Amino acid sequence: MSQRELVVLGTASQVPTRHRNHNGYLLRWDGEGLLFDPGEGTQRQMLHAGVSATGITRIGVTHFHGDHCLGLPGVVQRINLDQVPHPVDVYYPATGEVFYERLTQASAFHSTAELRPRPIDAPGRLAAPGAPFELYAARLSHPVDSYGYRLVEPDGTRLLPERLAALGLRGPDVGRLQREGSVELDGRTVTLAEVSVARPGQRFGFVMDTRLCDGVYELAEGADLLVIEATFLEADARLAEDHGHLTAAQAARVATESGVSTLVLTHFSQRYPDLDGHLAEAREHFDGHLVIAEDLARVPVPPRRADG
């Protein structure tokens, strides 16, 4: 069975609290594991969440503020300690190369795994060898260079068993039909379109520290699952603008305007002892599936929007 879910490893902005670890988000997508913004304590949170370093295939760092990257040394060294057998691609803003080098070589360790740096110097499609999806980066608006990430699964088709049975299609003929688009059966040509329906690819958006900008909407557009920062409430909108962040209301409006299915709010300021205000504020602007992220929560990628 394929598995697509978000494992929330931490939800705090700037500093951790008694109940919120620094950032950390693992997107499990079938056989892939994309770890985004590993803050301090990520390795221990992974232990609590029951996920292993072996499951990490790619790491995406949005920017080099500490709450989004200071867990990288531990994660990198754990990948090597566990002798992860596959290459791990690491995406990050190219202007932060010096920080990437410092973090990945922070102390002495025995190198056993292949880490492939993928510095981002412009928005657009990213190299993602072997992935069953396309990965994109969009520029965000923050005091330091910051990129958000977007995963797009290609559209496909779903075979309809009842139509296959009605036509007597089975075994090798079905495989050939999928590969070639048509087969000859009892003197007639059967096309793939006759026995299938469109299966839309799923989309995931990851938006961290940013003001409202075009990149936010680009990442959110049509997302089945959107993870987005909601550092402040509207009462502190000036602070949000000054420091390059979003409010819960802004994030919710983006989700509604972009046709998001499931909205996950996270990256909460320590000034808010509880998140009731974030829930209420977001609900005023978004009536879809809303999640106020909690450490160690698991959020499934929702079912496809349409499946014939």
PDB file of C-alpha atoms in Angstrom:
ATOM      1  CA  MET A   1       0.000   0.000   0.000  1.00  0.00           C
ATOM      2  CA  SER A   2       1.286   3.446  -0.861  1.00  0.00           C
ATOM      3  CA  GLN A   3       1.465   5.947   1.953  1.00  0.00           C
ATOM      4  CA  ARG A   4       1.174   9.686   1.668  1.00  0.00           C
ATOM      5  CA  GLU A   5       1.200  11.692   4.858  1.00  0.00           C
ATOM      6  CA  LEU A   6       2.781  14.631   6.622  1.00  0.00           C
ATOM      7  CA  VAL A   7       4.568  13.872   9.888  1.00  0.00           C
ATOM      8  CA  VAL A   8       4.845  17.072  11.929  1.00  0.00           C
ATOM      9  CA  LEU A   9       8.082  17.086  13.918  1.00  0.00           C
ATOM     10  CA  GLY A  10       7.920  20.636  15.244  1.00  0.00           C
ATOM     11  CA  THR A  11       5.740  23.741  15.037  1.00  0.00           C
ATOM     12  CA  ALA A  12       7.528  26.563  16.877  1.00  0.00           C
ATOM     13  CA  SER A  13       8.942  29.702  15.293  1.00  0.00           C
ATOM     14  CA  GLN A  14      12.161  31.355  16.484  1.00  0.00           C
ATOM     15  CA  VAL A  15      12.384  29.552  19.850  1.00  0.00           C
ATOM     16  CA  PRO A  16      10.942  26.252  21.066  1.00  0.00           C
ATOM     17  CA  THR A  17       8.400  26.164  23.875  1.00  0.00           C
ATOM     18  CA  ARG A  18       7.495  23.523  26.432  1.00  0.00           C
ATOM     19  CA  HIS A  19       4.996  22.041  24.006  1.00  0.00           C
ATOM     20  CA  ARG A  20       6.420  22.926  20.601  1.00  0.00           C
ATOM     21  CA  ASN A  21       9.733  21.858  19.147  1.00  0.00           C
ATOM     22  CA  HIS A  22      11.496  23.871  16.491  1.00  0.00           C
ATOM     23  CA  ASN A  23      10.336  23.308  12.900  1.00  0.00           C
ATOM     24  CA  GLY A  24      10.526  19.960  11.169  1.00  0.00           C
ATOM     25  CA  TYR A  25       8.193  18.352   8.628  1.00  0.00           C
ATOM     26  CA  LEU A  26       8.535  14.958   6.967  1.00  0.00           C
ATOM     27  CA  LEU A  27       6.394  14.355   3.889  1.00  0.00           C
ATOM     28  CA  ARG A  28       6.067  10.635   3.239  1.00  0.00           C
ATOM     29  CA  TRP A  29       5.098  10.110  -0.379  1.00  0.00           C
ATOM     30  CA  ASP A  30       4.967   6.443  -1.334  1.00  0.00           C
ATOM     31  CA  GLY A  31       8.656   5.430  -1.266  1.00  0.00           C
ATOM     32  CA  GLU A  32       9.970   8.968  -0.823  1.00  0.00           C
ATOM     33  CA  GLY A  33      10.609  10.915   2.377  1.00  0.00           C
ATOM     34  CA  LEU A  34      11.049  14.679   2.052  1.00  0.00           C
ATOM     35  CA  LEU A  35      12.300  16.359   5.218  1.00  0.00           C
ATOM     36  CA  PHE A  36      11.639  20.095   5.263  1.00  0.00           C
ATOM     37  CA  ASP A  37      13.313  22.686   7.514  1.00  0.00           C
ATOM     38  CA  PRO A  38      14.905  20.524  10.219  1.00  0.00           C
ATOM     39  CA  GLY A  39      15.271  22.760  13.264  1.00  0.00           C
ATOM     40  CA  GLU A  40      16.942  21.882  16.552  1.00  0.00           C
ATOM     41  CA  GLY A  41      15.768  18.610  18.043  1.00  0.00           C
ATOM     42  CA  THR A  42      14.585  17.121  14.746  1.00  0.00           C
ATOM     43  CA  GLN A  43      16.534  13.897  15.225  1.00  0.00           C
ATOM     44  CA  ARG A  44      14.883  13.288  18.621  1.00  0.00           C
ATOM     45  CA  GLN A  45      11.445  14.205  17.282  1.00  0.00           C
ATOM     46  CA  MET A  46      11.931  11.629  14.548  1.00  0.00           C
ATOM     47  CA  LEU A  47      12.498   9.032  17.248  1.00  0.00           C
ATOM     48  CA  HIS A  48       9.294  10.042  19.026  1.00  0.00           C
ATOM     49  CA  ALA A  49       7.390   9.973  15.736  1.00  0.00           C
ATOM     50  CA  GLY A  50       8.686   6.535  14.804  1.00  0.00           C
ATOM     51  CA  VAL A  51      10.383   7.584  11.567  1.00  0.00           C
ATOM     52  CA  SER A  52      13.936   6.710  10.630  1.00  0.00           C
ATOM     53  CA  ALA A  53      16.766   8.432   8.812  1.00  0.00           C
ATOM     54  CA  THR A  54      16.663   5.633   6.243  1.00  0.00           C
ATOM     55  CA  GLY A  55      13.282   6.928   5.105  1.00  0.00           C
ATOM     56  CA  ILE A  56      14.703  10.332   4.134  1.00  0.00           C
ATOM     57  CA  THR A  57      15.353  10.664   0.405  1.00  0.00           C
ATOM     58  CA  ARG A  58      15.417  14.478   0.092  1.00  0.00           C
ATOM     59  CA  ILE A  59      15.865  17.468   2.384  1.00  0.00           C
ATOM     60  CA  GLY A  60      14.501  20.927   1.615  1.00  0.00           C
ATOM     61  CA  VAL A  61      15.700  23.980   3.539  1.00  0.00           C
ATOM     62  CA  THR A  62      13.656  27.108   2.836  1.00  0.00           C
ATOM     63  CA  HIS A  63      16.199  29.526   4.334  1.00  0.00           C
ATOM     64  CA  PHE A  64      19.063  29.698   6.797  1.00  0.00           C
ATOM     65  CA  HIS A  65      17.475  31.114   9.915  1.00  0.00           C
ATOM     66  CA  GLY A  66      18.305  28.850  12.835  1.00  0.00           C
ATOM     67  CA  ASP A  67      14.818  27.577  13.589  1.00  0.00           C
ATOM     68  CA  HIS A  68      14.726  26.107  10.075  1.00  0.00           C
ATOM     69  CA  CYS A  69      18.176  24.565   9.772  1.00  0.00           C
ATOM     70  CA  LEU A  70      20.031  24.023  13.064  1.00  0.00           C
ATOM     71  CA  GLY A  71      18.878  20.410  13.166  1.00  0.00           C
ATOM     72  CA  LEU A  72      20.599  19.699   9.862  1.00  0.00           C
ATOM     73  CA  PRO A  73      23.976  18.667  11.372  1.00  0.00           C
ATOM     74  CA  GLY A  74      22.389  15.975  13.512  1.00  0.00           C
ATOM     75  CA  VAL A  75      20.203  14.685  10.698  1.00  0.00           C
ATOM     76  CA  VAL A  76      23.144  14.537   8.281  1.00  0.00           C
ATOM     77  CA  GLN A  77      25.302  12.695  10.773  1.00  0.00           C
ATOM     78  CA  ARG A  78      22.463  10.272  11.568  1.00  0.00           C
ATOM     79  CA  ILE A  79      22.068   9.551   7.858  1.00  0.00           C
ATOM     80  CA  ASN A  80      25.748   8.619   7.801  1.00  0.00           C
ATOM     81  CA  LEU A  81      25.643   6.698  11.095  1.00  0.00           C
ATOM     82  CA  ASP A  82      22.762   4.580   9.799  1.00  0.00           C
ATOM     83  CA  GLN A  83      24.555   4.110   6.474  1.00  0.00           C
ATOM     84  CA  VAL A  84      21.527   5.152   4.450  1.00  0.00           C
ATOM     85  CA  PRO A  85      21.981   3.207   1.205  1.00  0.00           C
ATOM     86  CA  HIS A  86      20.486   5.710  -1.218  1.00  0.00           C
ATOM     87  CA  PRO A  87      21.642   9.239  -2.191  1.00  0.00           C
ATOM     88  CA  VAL A  88      19.960  12.100  -0.333  1.00  0.00           C
ATOM     89  CA  ASP A  89      19.392  15.324  -2.274  1.00  0.00           C
ATOM     90  CA  VAL A  90      19.568  18.536  -0.239  1.00  0.00           C
ATOM     91  CA  TYR A  91      17.891  21.676  -1.613  1.00  0.00           C
ATOM     92  CA  TYR A  92      18.651  25.135  -0.208  1.00  0.00           C
ATOM     93  CA  PRO A  93      19.121  28.766  -1.342  1.00  0.00           C
ATOM     94  CA  ALA A  94      22.414  29.068  -3.200  1.00  0.00           C
ATOM     95  CA  THR A  95      23.229  32.324  -1.409  1.00  0.00           C
ATOM     96  CA  GLY A  96      23.451  30.297   1.810  1.00  0.00           C
ATOM     97  CA  GLU A  97      26.187  27.990   0.543  1.00  0.00           C
ATOM     98  CA  VAL A  98      28.541  28.952   3.370  1.00  0.00           C
ATOM     99  CA  PHE A  99      25.878  28.025   5.943  1.00  0.00           C
ATOM    100  CA  TYR A 100      25.148  24.743   4.176  1.00  0.00           C
ATOM    101  CA  GLU A 101      28.832  23.818   4.284  1.00  0.00           C
ATOM    102  CA  ARG A 102      29.156  24.752   7.950  1.00  0.00           C
ATOM    103  CA  LEU A 103      26.038  22.839   8.970  1.00  0.00           C
ATOM    104  CA  THR A 104      26.829  19.661   7.052  1.00  0.00           C
ATOM    105  CA  GLN A 105      30.446  19.673   8.300  1.00  0.00           C
ATOM    106  CA  ALA A 106      29.754  20.943  11.817  1.00  0.00           C
ATOM    107  CA  SER A 107      31.833  18.253  13.553  1.00  0.00           C
ATOM    108  CA  ALA A 108      33.895  15.162  12.857  1.00  0.00           C
ATOM    109  CA  PHE A 109      32.016  12.075  11.692  1.00  0.00           C
ATOM    110  CA  HIS A 110      32.550   9.062   9.472  1.00  0.00           C
ATOM    111  CA  SER A 111      31.053   9.653   6.056  1.00  0.00           C
ATOM    112  CA  THR A 112      29.211   6.607   4.690  1.00  0.00           C
ATOM    113  CA  ALA A 113      26.274   8.094   2.763  1.00  0.00           C
ATOM    114  CA  GLU A 114      25.978  10.170  -0.399  1.00  0.00           C
ATOM    115  CA  LEU A 115      24.643  13.682   0.197  1.00  0.00           C
ATOM    116  CA  ARG A 116      23.960  15.555  -3.053  1.00  0.00           C
ATOM    117  CA  PRO A 117      23.792  19.345  -2.649  1.00  0.00           C
ATOM    118  CA  ARG A 118      21.198  21.047  -4.875  1.00  0.00           C
ATOM    119  CA  PRO A 119      21.652  24.806  -4.369  1.00  0.00           C
ATOM    120  CA  ILE A 120      18.765  26.900  -5.731  1.00  0.00           C
ATOM    121  CA  ASP A 121      19.758  30.083  -7.536  1.00  0.00           C
ATOM    122  CA  ALA A 122      16.449  30.745  -9.308  1.00  0.00           C
ATOM    123  CA  PRO A 123      12.805  29.688  -8.979  1.00  0.00           C
ATOM    124  CA  GLY A 124      11.490  26.885 -11.142  1.00  0.00           C
ATOM    125  CA  ARG A 125      11.746  23.144 -11.553  1.00  0.00           C
ATOM    126  CA  LEU A 126      14.355  21.366  -9.464  1.00  0.00           C
ATOM    127  CA  ALA A 127      16.373  18.270 -10.315  1.00  0.00           C
ATOM    128  CA  ALA A 128      14.746  15.313  -8.547  1.00  0.00           C
ATOM    129  CA  PRO A 129      16.328  12.147  -9.959  1.00  0.00           C
ATOM    130  CA  GLY A 130      14.167   9.054  -9.665  1.00  0.00           C
ATOM    131  CA  ALA A 131      11.215  10.854  -8.109  1.00  0.00           C
ATOM    132  CA  PRO A 132       7.645   9.934  -9.133  1.00  0.00           C
ATOM    133  CA  PHE A 133       6.789  13.647  -9.047  1.00  0.00           C
ATOM    134  CA  GLU A 134       8.123  17.006 -10.146  1.00  0.00           C
ATOM    135  CA  LEU A 135       9.591  19.356  -7.560  1.00  0.00           C
ATOM    136  CA  TYR A 136       9.526  23.135  -7.873  1.00  0.00           C
ATOM    137  CA  ALA A 137      10.823  26.105  -5.888  1.00  0.00           C
ATOM    138  CA  ALA A 138       9.256  29.580  -5.676  1.00  0.00           C
ATOM    139  CA  ARG A 139      10.885  32.658  -4.236  1.00  0.00           C
ATOM    140  CA  LEU A 140       9.378  34.040  -1.028  1.00  0.00           C
ATOM    141  CA  SER A 141       9.608  37.443   0.699  1.00  0.00           C
ATOM    142  CA  HIS A 142      11.715  37.327   3.869  1.00  0.00           C
ATOM    143  CA  PRO A 143      14.703  39.312   5.201  1.00  0.00           C
ATOM    144  CA  VAL A 144      17.005  36.554   3.887  1.00  0.00           C
ATOM    145  CA  ASP A 145      16.734  34.547   0.673  1.00  0.00           C
ATOM    146  CA  SER A 146      13.924  32.045   1.071  1.00  0.00           C
ATOM    147  CA  TYR A 147      12.273  29.514  -1.230  1.00  0.00           C
ATOM    148  CA  GLY A 148       9.127  27.474  -0.774  1.00  0.00           C
ATOM    149  CA  TYR A 149       8.589  24.061  -2.325  1.00  0.00           C
ATOM    150  CA  ARG A 150       5.866  22.527  -4.467  1.00  0.00           C
ATOM    151  CA  LEU A 151       5.461  18.865  -5.343  1.00  0.00           C
ATOM    152  CA  VAL A 152       3.395  17.963  -8.410  1.00  0.00           C
ATOM    153  CA  GLU A 153       2.438  14.426  -9.348  1.00  0.00           C
ATOM    154  CA  PRO A 154       1.837  13.958 -13.093  1.00  0.00           C
ATOM    155  CA  ASP A 155      -1.724  13.252 -14.175  1.00  0.00           C
ATOM    156  CA  GLY A 156      -2.467   9.636 -15.054  1.00  0.00           C
ATOM    157  CA  THR A 157      -5.310   7.247 -15.733  1.00  0.00           C
ATOM    158  CA  ARG A 158      -7.246   4.695 -13.678  1.00  0.00           C
ATOM    159  CA  LEU A 159      -8.424   1.486 -15.285  1.00  0.00           C
ATOM    160  CA  LEU A 160     -12.080   0.535 -14.811  1.00  0.00           C
ATOM    161  CA  PRO A 161     -12.299  -3.197 -13.968  1.00  0.00           C
ATOM    162  CA  GLU A 162     -15.925  -3.492 -15.057  1.00  0.00           C
ATOM    163  CA  ARG A 163     -15.112  -2.205 -18.553  1.00  0.00           C
ATOM    164  CA  LEU A 164     -12.095  -4.472 -18.840  1.00  0.00           C
ATOM    165  CA  ALA A 165     -14.269  -7.439 -17.866  1.00  0.00           C
ATOM    166  CA  ALA A 166     -17.029  -6.490 -20.291  1.00  0.00           C
ATOM    167  CA  LEU A 167     -14.547  -6.504 -23.154  1.00  0.00           C
ATOM    168  CA  GLY A 168     -12.770  -9.638 -21.997  1.00  0.00           C
ATOM    169  CA  LEU A 169      -9.476  -7.860 -21.446  1.00  0.00           C
ATOM    170  CA  ARG A 170      -7.175  -9.564 -18.976  1.00  0.00           C
ATOM    171  CA  GLY A 171      -3.596 -10.523 -18.209  1.00  0.00           C
ATOM    172  CA  PRO A 172      -0.844  -9.447 -20.658  1.00  0.00           C
ATOM    173  CA  ASP A 173      -3.344  -7.582 -22.838  1.00  0.00           C
ATOM    174  CA  VAL A 174      -4.033  -5.132 -19.999  1.00  0.00           C
ATOM    175  CA  GLY A 175      -0.332  -4.418 -19.551  1.00  0.00           C
ATOM    176  CA  ARG A 176       0.118  -3.882 -23.287  1.00  0.00           C
ATOM    177  CA  LEU A 177      -2.885  -1.561 -23.371  1.00  0.00           C
ATOM    178  CA  GLN A 178      -1.348   0.580 -20.616  1.00  0.00           C
ATOM    179  CA  ARG A 179       2.028   0.701 -22.352  1.00  0.00           C
ATOM    180  CA  GLU A 180       0.883   1.216 -25.935  1.00  0.00           C
ATOM    181  CA  GLY A 181      -2.483   2.938 -25.562  1.00  0.00           C
ATOM    182  CA  SER A 182      -4.440   0.379 -27.614  1.00  0.00           C
ATOM    183  CA  VAL A 183      -4.702  -3.348 -28.338  1.00  0.00           C
ATOM    184  CA  GLU A 184      -6.353  -5.496 -30.989  1.00  0.00           C
ATOM    185  CA  LEU A 185      -9.054  -7.741 -29.513  1.00  0.00           C
ATOM    186  CA  ASP A 186     -11.398  -9.989 -31.531  1.00  0.00           C
ATOM    187  CA  GLY A 187     -10.909  -7.964 -34.680  1.00  0.00           C
ATOM    188  CA  ARG A 188     -11.380  -4.524 -33.142  1.00  0.00           C
ATOM    189  CA  THR A 189      -9.120  -1.904 -31.611  1.00  0.00           C
ATOM    190  CA  VAL A 190      -9.658  -1.169 -27.923  1.00  0.00           C
ATOM    191  CA  THR A 191      -8.175   2.110 -26.720  1.00  0.00           C
ATOM    192  CA  LEU A 192      -7.067   3.036 -23.224  1.00  0.00           C
ATOM    193  CA  ALA A 193      -9.632   5.840 -23.156  1.00  0.00           C
ATOM    194  CA  GLU A 194     -12.470   3.288 -23.467  1.00  0.00           C
ATOM    195  CA  VAL A 195     -11.560   1.469 -20.273  1.00  0.00           C
ATOM    196  CA  SER A 196     -10.161   4.195 -18.041  1.00  0.00           C
ATOM    197  CA  VAL A 197     -10.801   7.598 -16.543  1.00  0.00           C
ATOM    198  CA  ALA A 198      -8.437  10.469 -15.848  1.00  0.00           C
ATOM    199  CA  ARG A 199      -6.598  10.304 -12.540  1.00  0.00           C
ATOM    200  CA  PRO A 200      -5.456  13.801 -11.552  1.00  0.00           C
ATOM    201  CA  GLY A 201      -2.034  14.043  -9.982  1.00  0.00           C
ATOM    202  CA  GLN A 202      -1.830  15.312  -6.414  1.00  0.00           C
ATOM    203  CA  ARG A 203      -0.108  18.510  -5.316  1.00  0.00           C
ATOM    204  CA  PHE A 204       1.652  19.555  -2.133  1.00  0.00           C
ATOM    205  CA  GLY A 205       2.786  23.055  -1.158  1.00  0.00           C
ATOM    206  CA  PHE A 206       5.226  24.083   1.564  1.00  0.00           C
ATOM    207  CA  VAL A 207       5.353  27.778   2.507  1.00  0.00           C
ATOM    208  CA  MET A 208       7.492  29.011   5.366  1.00  0.00           C
ATOM    209  CA  ASP A 209       8.708  32.439   6.466  1.00  0.00           C
ATOM    210  CA  THR A 210       7.337  35.031   4.073  1.00  0.00           C
ATOM    211  CA  ARG A 211       5.125  38.048   3.566  1.00  0.00           C
ATOM    212  CA  LEU A 212       2.317  37.785   1.050  1.00  0.00           C
ATOM    213  CA  CYS A 213       3.859  37.598  -2.421  1.00  0.00           C
ATOM    214  CA  ASP A 214       3.331  35.919  -5.782  1.00  0.00           C
ATOM    215  CA  GLY A 215       5.387  32.920  -4.682  1.00  0.00           C
ATOM    216  CA  VAL A 216       2.940  32.102  -1.895  1.00  0.00           C
ATOM    217  CA  TYR A 217       0.069  31.789  -4.361  1.00  0.00           C
ATOM    218  CA  GLU A 218       2.208  29.864  -6.842  1.00  0.00           C
ATOM    219  CA  LEU A 219       3.025  27.250  -4.218  1.00  0.00           C
ATOM    220  CA  ALA A 220      -0.548  27.024  -2.922  1.00  0.00           C
ATOM    221  CA  GLU A 221      -2.371  26.816  -6.255  1.00  0.00           C
ATOM    222  CA  GLY A 222      -4.647  23.765  -6.320  1.00  0.00           C
ATOM    223  CA  ALA A 223      -2.778  22.033  -3.501  1.00  0.00           C
ATOM    224  CA  ASP A 224      -4.323  18.915  -2.031  1.00  0.00           C
ATOM    225  CA  LEU A 225      -2.238  19.620   1.076  1.00  0.00           C
ATOM    226  CA  LEU A 226      -0.755  23.021   1.923  1.00  0.00           C
ATOM    227  CA  VAL A 227       1.610  23.500   4.861  1.00  0.00           C
ATOM    228  CA  ILE A 228       1.945  27.208   5.543  1.00  0.00           C
ATOM    229  CA  GLU A 229       3.286  29.415   8.281  1.00  0.00           C
ATOM    230  CA  ALA A 230       0.846  31.387  10.444  1.00  0.00           C
ATOM    231  CA  THR A 231       3.270  33.004  12.851  1.00  0.00           C
ATOM    232  CA  PHE A 232       0.984  35.831  13.959  1.00  0.00           C
ATOM    233  CA  LEU A 233      -2.653  36.829  14.352  1.00  0.00           C
ATOM    234  CA  GLU A 234      -4.211  39.796  12.555  1.00  0.00           C
ATOM    235  CA  ALA A 235      -3.876  41.947  15.682  1.00  0.00           C
ATOM    236  CA  ASP A 236      -0.110  41.672  15.129  1.00  0.00           C
ATOM    237  CA  ALA A 237      -0.205  42.151  11.353  1.00  0.00           C
ATOM    238  CA  ARG A 238       2.308  44.997  11.513  1.00  0.00           C
ATOM    239  CA  LEU A 239       4.810  42.712  13.240  1.00  0.00           C
ATOM    240  CA  ALA A 240       4.175  40.062  10.605  1.00  0.00           C
ATOM    241  CA  GLU A 241       4.894  42.509   7.785  1.00  0.00           C
ATOM    242  CA  ASP A 242       7.967  43.970   9.464  1.00  0.00           C
ATOM    243  CA  HIS A 243       9.539  40.564  10.109  1.00  0.00           C
ATOM    244  CA  GLY A 244       8.478  38.832   6.912  1.00  0.00           C
ATOM    245  CA  HIS A 245       5.690  36.565   8.128  1.00  0.00           C
ATOM    246  CA  LEU A 246       2.018  35.733   7.606  1.00  0.00           C
ATOM    247  CA  THR A 247      -0.996  35.887   9.877  1.00  0.00           C
ATOM    248  CA  ALA A 248      -3.462  33.023  10.266  1.00  0.00           C
ATOM    249  CA  ALA A 249      -6.065  35.062   8.383  1.00  0.00           C
ATOM    250  CA  GLN A 250      -3.701  35.727   5.479  1.00  0.00           C
ATOM    251  CA  ALA A 251      -2.765  32.048   5.226  1.00  0.00           C
ATOM    252  CA  ALA A 252      -6.429  31.018   5.269  1.00  0.00           C
ATOM    253  CA  ARG A 253      -7.368  33.543   2.583  1.00  0.00           C
ATOM    254  CA  VAL A 254      -4.526  32.256   0.395  1.00  0.00           C
ATOM    255  CA  ALA A 255      -5.861  28.712   0.804  1.00  0.00           C
ATOM    256  CA  THR A 256      -9.393  29.714  -0.155  1.00  0.00           C
ATOM    257  CA  GLU A 257      -8.312  31.786  -3.154  1.00  0.00           C
ATOM    258  CA  SER A 258      -5.978  29.001  -4.324  1.00  0.00           C
ATOM    259  CA  GLY A 259      -8.463  26.127  -4.062  1.00  0.00           C
ATOM    260  CA  VAL A 260      -6.585  24.233  -1.343  1.00  0.00           C
ATOM    261  CA  SER A 261      -8.168  21.017  -0.061  1.00  0.00           C
ATOM    262  CA  THR A 262      -6.402  20.530   3.299  1.00  0.00           C
ATOM    263  CA  LEU A 263      -4.756  23.483   5.049  1.00  0.00           C
ATOM    264  CA  VAL A 264      -2.118  22.942   7.741  1.00  0.00           C
ATOM    265  CA  LEU A 265      -1.145  26.021   9.767  1.00  0.00           C
ATOM    266  CA  THR A 266       2.153  25.967  11.656  1.00  0.00           C
ATOM    267  CA  HIS A 267       5.250  27.992  12.747  1.00  0.00           C
ATOM    268  CA  PHE A 268       3.582  29.686  15.696  1.00  0.00           C
ATOM    269  CA  SER A 269       5.105  32.537  17.686  1.00  0.00           C
ATOM    270  CA  GLN A 270       5.796  31.870  21.360  1.00  0.00           C
ATOM    271  CA  ARG A 271       3.699  34.938  22.191  1.00  0.00           C
ATOM    272  CA  TYR A 272       0.561  32.800  21.842  1.00  0.00           C
ATOM    273  CA  PRO A 273       0.188  30.344  24.766  1.00  0.00           C
ATOM    274  CA  ASP A 274      -2.693  28.611  23.002  1.00  0.00           C
ATOM    275  CA  LEU A 275      -3.815  28.489  19.397  1.00  0.00           C
ATOM    276  CA  ASP A 276      -7.544  29.026  19.748  1.00  0.00           C
ATOM    277  CA  GLY A 277      -7.146  32.419  18.136  1.00  0.00           C
ATOM    278  CA  HIS A 278      -5.421  30.914  15.102  1.00  0.00           C
ATOM    279  CA  LEU A 279      -8.200  28.374  14.687  1.00  0.00           C
ATOM    280  CA  ALA A 280     -10.955  30.996  14.972  1.00  0.00           C
ATOM    281  CA  GLU A 281      -9.212  33.472  12.688  1.00  0.00           C
ATOM    282  CA  ALA A 282      -8.469  30.916   9.999  1.00  0.00           C
ATOM    283  CA  ARG A 283     -11.973  29.470  10.109  1.00  0.00           C
ATOM    284  CA  GLU A 284     -13.422  32.887   9.256  1.00  0.00           C
ATOM    285  CA  HIS A 285     -11.684  32.691   5.870  1.00  0.00           C
ATOM    286  CA  PHE A 286     -11.399  28.976   5.049  1.00  0.00           C
ATOM    287  CA  ASP A 287     -14.143  26.358   5.196  1.00  0.00           C
ATOM    288  CA  GLY A 288     -12.164  23.334   3.992  1.00  0.00           C
ATOM    289  CA  HIS A 289     -10.265  20.797   6.069  1.00  0.00           C
ATOM    290  CA  LEU A 290      -8.232  22.876   8.524  1.00  0.00           C
ATOM    291  CA  VAL A 291      -5.449  21.542  10.752  1.00  0.00           C
ATOM    292  CA  ILE A 292      -3.712  23.530  13.476  1.00  0.00           C
ATOM    293  CA  ALA A 293      -0.455  21.597  13.528  1.00  0.00           C
ATOM    294  CA  GLU A 294       0.725  19.935  16.717  1.00  0.00           C
ATOM    295  CA  ASP A 295       4.080  18.294  17.303  1.00  0.00           C
ATOM    296  CA  LEU A 296       4.136  14.606  16.285  1.00  0.00           C
ATOM    297  CA  ALA A 297       0.776  14.828  14.518  1.00  0.00           C
ATOM    298  CA  ARG A 298       0.238  12.923  11.276  1.00  0.00           C
ATOM    299  CA  VAL A 299      -1.828  14.498   8.532  1.00  0.00           C
ATOM    300  CA  PRO A 300      -2.799  12.233   5.613  1.00  0.00           C
ATOM    301  CA  VAL A 301      -2.726  13.617   2.108  1.00  0.00           C
ATOM    302  CA  PRO A 302      -6.463  13.784   1.301  1.00  0.00           C
ATOM    303  CA  PRO A 303      -8.094  11.587  -1.351  1.00  0.00           C
ATOM    304  CA  ARG A 304      -7.866  12.737  -4.941  1.00  0.00           C
ATOM    305  CA  ARG A 305     -10.301  15.469  -5.873  1.00  0.00           C
ATOM    306  CA  ALA A 306     -11.845  13.524  -8.737  1.00  0.00           C
ATOM    307  CA  ASP A 307     -11.420   9.916  -9.699  1.00  0.00           C
ATOM    308  CA  GLY A 308     -14.084   9.191 -12.231  1.00  0.00           C
TER     309      GLY A 308
END
